[in-house]
PDB file of C-alpha atoms in Angstrom:
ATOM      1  CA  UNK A 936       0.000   0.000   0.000  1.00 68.00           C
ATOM      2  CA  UNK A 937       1.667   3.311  -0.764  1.00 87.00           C
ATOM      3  CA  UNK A 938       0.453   6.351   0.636  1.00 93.00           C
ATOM      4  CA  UNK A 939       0.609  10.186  -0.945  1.00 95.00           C
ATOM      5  CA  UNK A 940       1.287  13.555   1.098  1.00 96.00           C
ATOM      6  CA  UNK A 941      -0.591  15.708  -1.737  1.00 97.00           C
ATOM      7  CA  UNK A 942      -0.968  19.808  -1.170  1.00 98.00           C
ATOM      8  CA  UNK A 943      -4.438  21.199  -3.174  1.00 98.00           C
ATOM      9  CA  UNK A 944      -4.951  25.300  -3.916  1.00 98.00           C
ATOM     10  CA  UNK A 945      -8.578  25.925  -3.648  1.00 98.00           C
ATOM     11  CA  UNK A 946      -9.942  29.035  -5.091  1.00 97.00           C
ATOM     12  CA  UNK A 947     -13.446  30.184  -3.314  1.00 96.00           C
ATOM     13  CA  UNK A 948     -16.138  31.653  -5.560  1.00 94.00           C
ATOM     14  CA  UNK A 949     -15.655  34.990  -4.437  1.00 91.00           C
ATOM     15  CA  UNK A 950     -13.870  37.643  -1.844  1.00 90.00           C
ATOM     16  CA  UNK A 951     -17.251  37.324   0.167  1.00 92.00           C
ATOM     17  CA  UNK A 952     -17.127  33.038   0.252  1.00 94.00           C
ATOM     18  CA  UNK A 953     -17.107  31.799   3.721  1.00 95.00           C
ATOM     19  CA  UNK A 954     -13.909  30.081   3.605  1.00 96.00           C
ATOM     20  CA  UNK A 955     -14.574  28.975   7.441  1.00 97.00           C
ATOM     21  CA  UNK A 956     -17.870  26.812   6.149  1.00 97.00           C
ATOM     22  CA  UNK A 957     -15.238  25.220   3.070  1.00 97.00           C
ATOM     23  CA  UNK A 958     -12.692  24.550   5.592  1.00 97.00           C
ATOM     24  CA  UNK A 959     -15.573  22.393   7.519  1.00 97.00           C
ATOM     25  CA  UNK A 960     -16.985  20.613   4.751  1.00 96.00           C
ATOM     26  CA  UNK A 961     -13.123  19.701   3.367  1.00 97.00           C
ATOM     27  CA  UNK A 962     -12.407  18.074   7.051  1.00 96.00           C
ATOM     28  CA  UNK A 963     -15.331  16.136   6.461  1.00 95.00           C
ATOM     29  CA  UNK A 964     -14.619  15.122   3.107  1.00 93.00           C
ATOM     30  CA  UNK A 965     -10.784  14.477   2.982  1.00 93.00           C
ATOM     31  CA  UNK A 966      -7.799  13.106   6.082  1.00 89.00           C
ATOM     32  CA  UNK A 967      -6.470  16.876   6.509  1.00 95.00           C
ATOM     33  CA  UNK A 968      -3.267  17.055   7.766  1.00 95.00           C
ATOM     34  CA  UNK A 969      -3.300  20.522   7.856  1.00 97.00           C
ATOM     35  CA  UNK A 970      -5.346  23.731   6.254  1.00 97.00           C
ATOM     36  CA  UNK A 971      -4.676  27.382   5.663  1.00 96.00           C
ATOM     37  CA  UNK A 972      -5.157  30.844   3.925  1.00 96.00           C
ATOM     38  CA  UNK A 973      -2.877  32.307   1.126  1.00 96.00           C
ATOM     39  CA  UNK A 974      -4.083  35.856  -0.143  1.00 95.00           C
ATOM     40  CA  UNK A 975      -4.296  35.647  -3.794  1.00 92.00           C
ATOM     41  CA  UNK A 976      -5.645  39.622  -4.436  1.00 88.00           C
ATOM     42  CA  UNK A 977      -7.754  42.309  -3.820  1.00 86.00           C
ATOM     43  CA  UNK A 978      -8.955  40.281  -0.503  1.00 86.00           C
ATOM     44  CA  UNK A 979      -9.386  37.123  -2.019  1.00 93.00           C
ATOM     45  CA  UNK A 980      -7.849  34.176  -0.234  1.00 96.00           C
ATOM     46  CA  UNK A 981      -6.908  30.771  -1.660  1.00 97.00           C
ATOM     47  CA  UNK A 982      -7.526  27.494   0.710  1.00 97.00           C
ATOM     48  CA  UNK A 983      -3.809  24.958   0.614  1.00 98.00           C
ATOM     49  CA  UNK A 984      -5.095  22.037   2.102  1.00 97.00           C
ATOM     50  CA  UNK A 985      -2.101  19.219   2.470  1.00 97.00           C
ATOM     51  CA  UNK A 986      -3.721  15.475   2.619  1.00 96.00           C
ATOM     52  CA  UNK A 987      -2.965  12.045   3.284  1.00 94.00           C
ATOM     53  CA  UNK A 988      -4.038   9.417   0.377  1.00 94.00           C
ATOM     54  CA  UNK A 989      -3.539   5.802  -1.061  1.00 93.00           C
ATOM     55  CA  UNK A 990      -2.909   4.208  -4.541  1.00 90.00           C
ATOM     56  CA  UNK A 991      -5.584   1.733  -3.055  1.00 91.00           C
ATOM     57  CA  UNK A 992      -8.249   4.842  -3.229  1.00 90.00           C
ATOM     58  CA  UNK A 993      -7.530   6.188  -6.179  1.00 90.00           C
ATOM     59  CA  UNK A 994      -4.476   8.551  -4.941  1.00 91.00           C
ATOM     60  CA  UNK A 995      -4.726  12.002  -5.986  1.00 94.00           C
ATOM     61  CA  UNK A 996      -7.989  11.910  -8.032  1.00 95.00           C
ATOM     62  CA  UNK A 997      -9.622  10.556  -5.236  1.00 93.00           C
ATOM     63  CA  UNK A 998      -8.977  13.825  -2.865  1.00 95.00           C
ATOM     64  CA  UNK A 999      -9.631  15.784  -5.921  1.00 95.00           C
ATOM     65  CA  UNK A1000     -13.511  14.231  -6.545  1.00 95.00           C
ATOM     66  CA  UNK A1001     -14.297  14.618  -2.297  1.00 95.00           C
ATOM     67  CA  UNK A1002     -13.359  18.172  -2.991  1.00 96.00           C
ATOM     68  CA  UNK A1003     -15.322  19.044  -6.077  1.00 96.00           C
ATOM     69  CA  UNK A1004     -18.296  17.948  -3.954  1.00 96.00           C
ATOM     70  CA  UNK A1005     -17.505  21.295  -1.773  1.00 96.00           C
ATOM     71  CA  UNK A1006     -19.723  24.156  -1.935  1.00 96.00           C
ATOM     72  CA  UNK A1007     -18.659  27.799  -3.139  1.00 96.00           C
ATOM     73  CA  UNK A1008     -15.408  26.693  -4.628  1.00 96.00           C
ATOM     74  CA  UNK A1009     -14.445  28.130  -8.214  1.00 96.00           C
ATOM     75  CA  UNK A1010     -11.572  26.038  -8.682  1.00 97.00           C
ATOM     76  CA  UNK A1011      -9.225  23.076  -7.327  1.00 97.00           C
ATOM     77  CA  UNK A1012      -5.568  22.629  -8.131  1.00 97.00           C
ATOM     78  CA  UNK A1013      -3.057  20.017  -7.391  1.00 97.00           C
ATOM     79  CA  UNK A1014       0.009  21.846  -6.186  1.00 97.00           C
ATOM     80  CA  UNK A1015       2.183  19.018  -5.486  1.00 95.00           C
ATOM     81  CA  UNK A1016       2.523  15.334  -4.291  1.00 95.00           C
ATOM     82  CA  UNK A1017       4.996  12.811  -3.052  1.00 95.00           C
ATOM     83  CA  UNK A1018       4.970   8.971  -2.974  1.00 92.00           C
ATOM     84  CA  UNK A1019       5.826   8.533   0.983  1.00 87.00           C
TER      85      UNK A1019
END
């Protein structure tokens, strides 16, 4: 079984998104290891969520469909990954 450290960039709707309420509903979704705020421009902030996956689940796809299934997210993007 091989497990993946991945790091994902999510992009919020808008400046006004609760990114609070998407922080919630990614912890319920995906094993965070941790979760934070980058600022992105004109008060817009970016979510970098770091994960812990498996090649059994379907490695990084698999974190990327739980997140598309968050609310008030424009975008997801896989930053980086590593085999561990």
């Amino acid at each position: 079984m091989g497990k993946i450290a991945c790091v994902f960039k999510l992009m919020p709707e808008d400046a006004e998104t609760d990114l609070e309420e998407i922080k919630e509903q990614v912890r319920e979704k995906v094993d965070v290891t941790d979760i934070g705020e980058e600022d992105v421009a004109f008060g817009l902030k970016a979510i970098k969520v770091s994960a812990i996956t498996t090649d059994e689940k379907g490695g990084t796809d698999f974190v990327e469909n739980q997140l598309e299934e968050v609310e008030g997210l424009q975008s997801i993007e896989l930053e980086h990954f590593d085999k561990l």
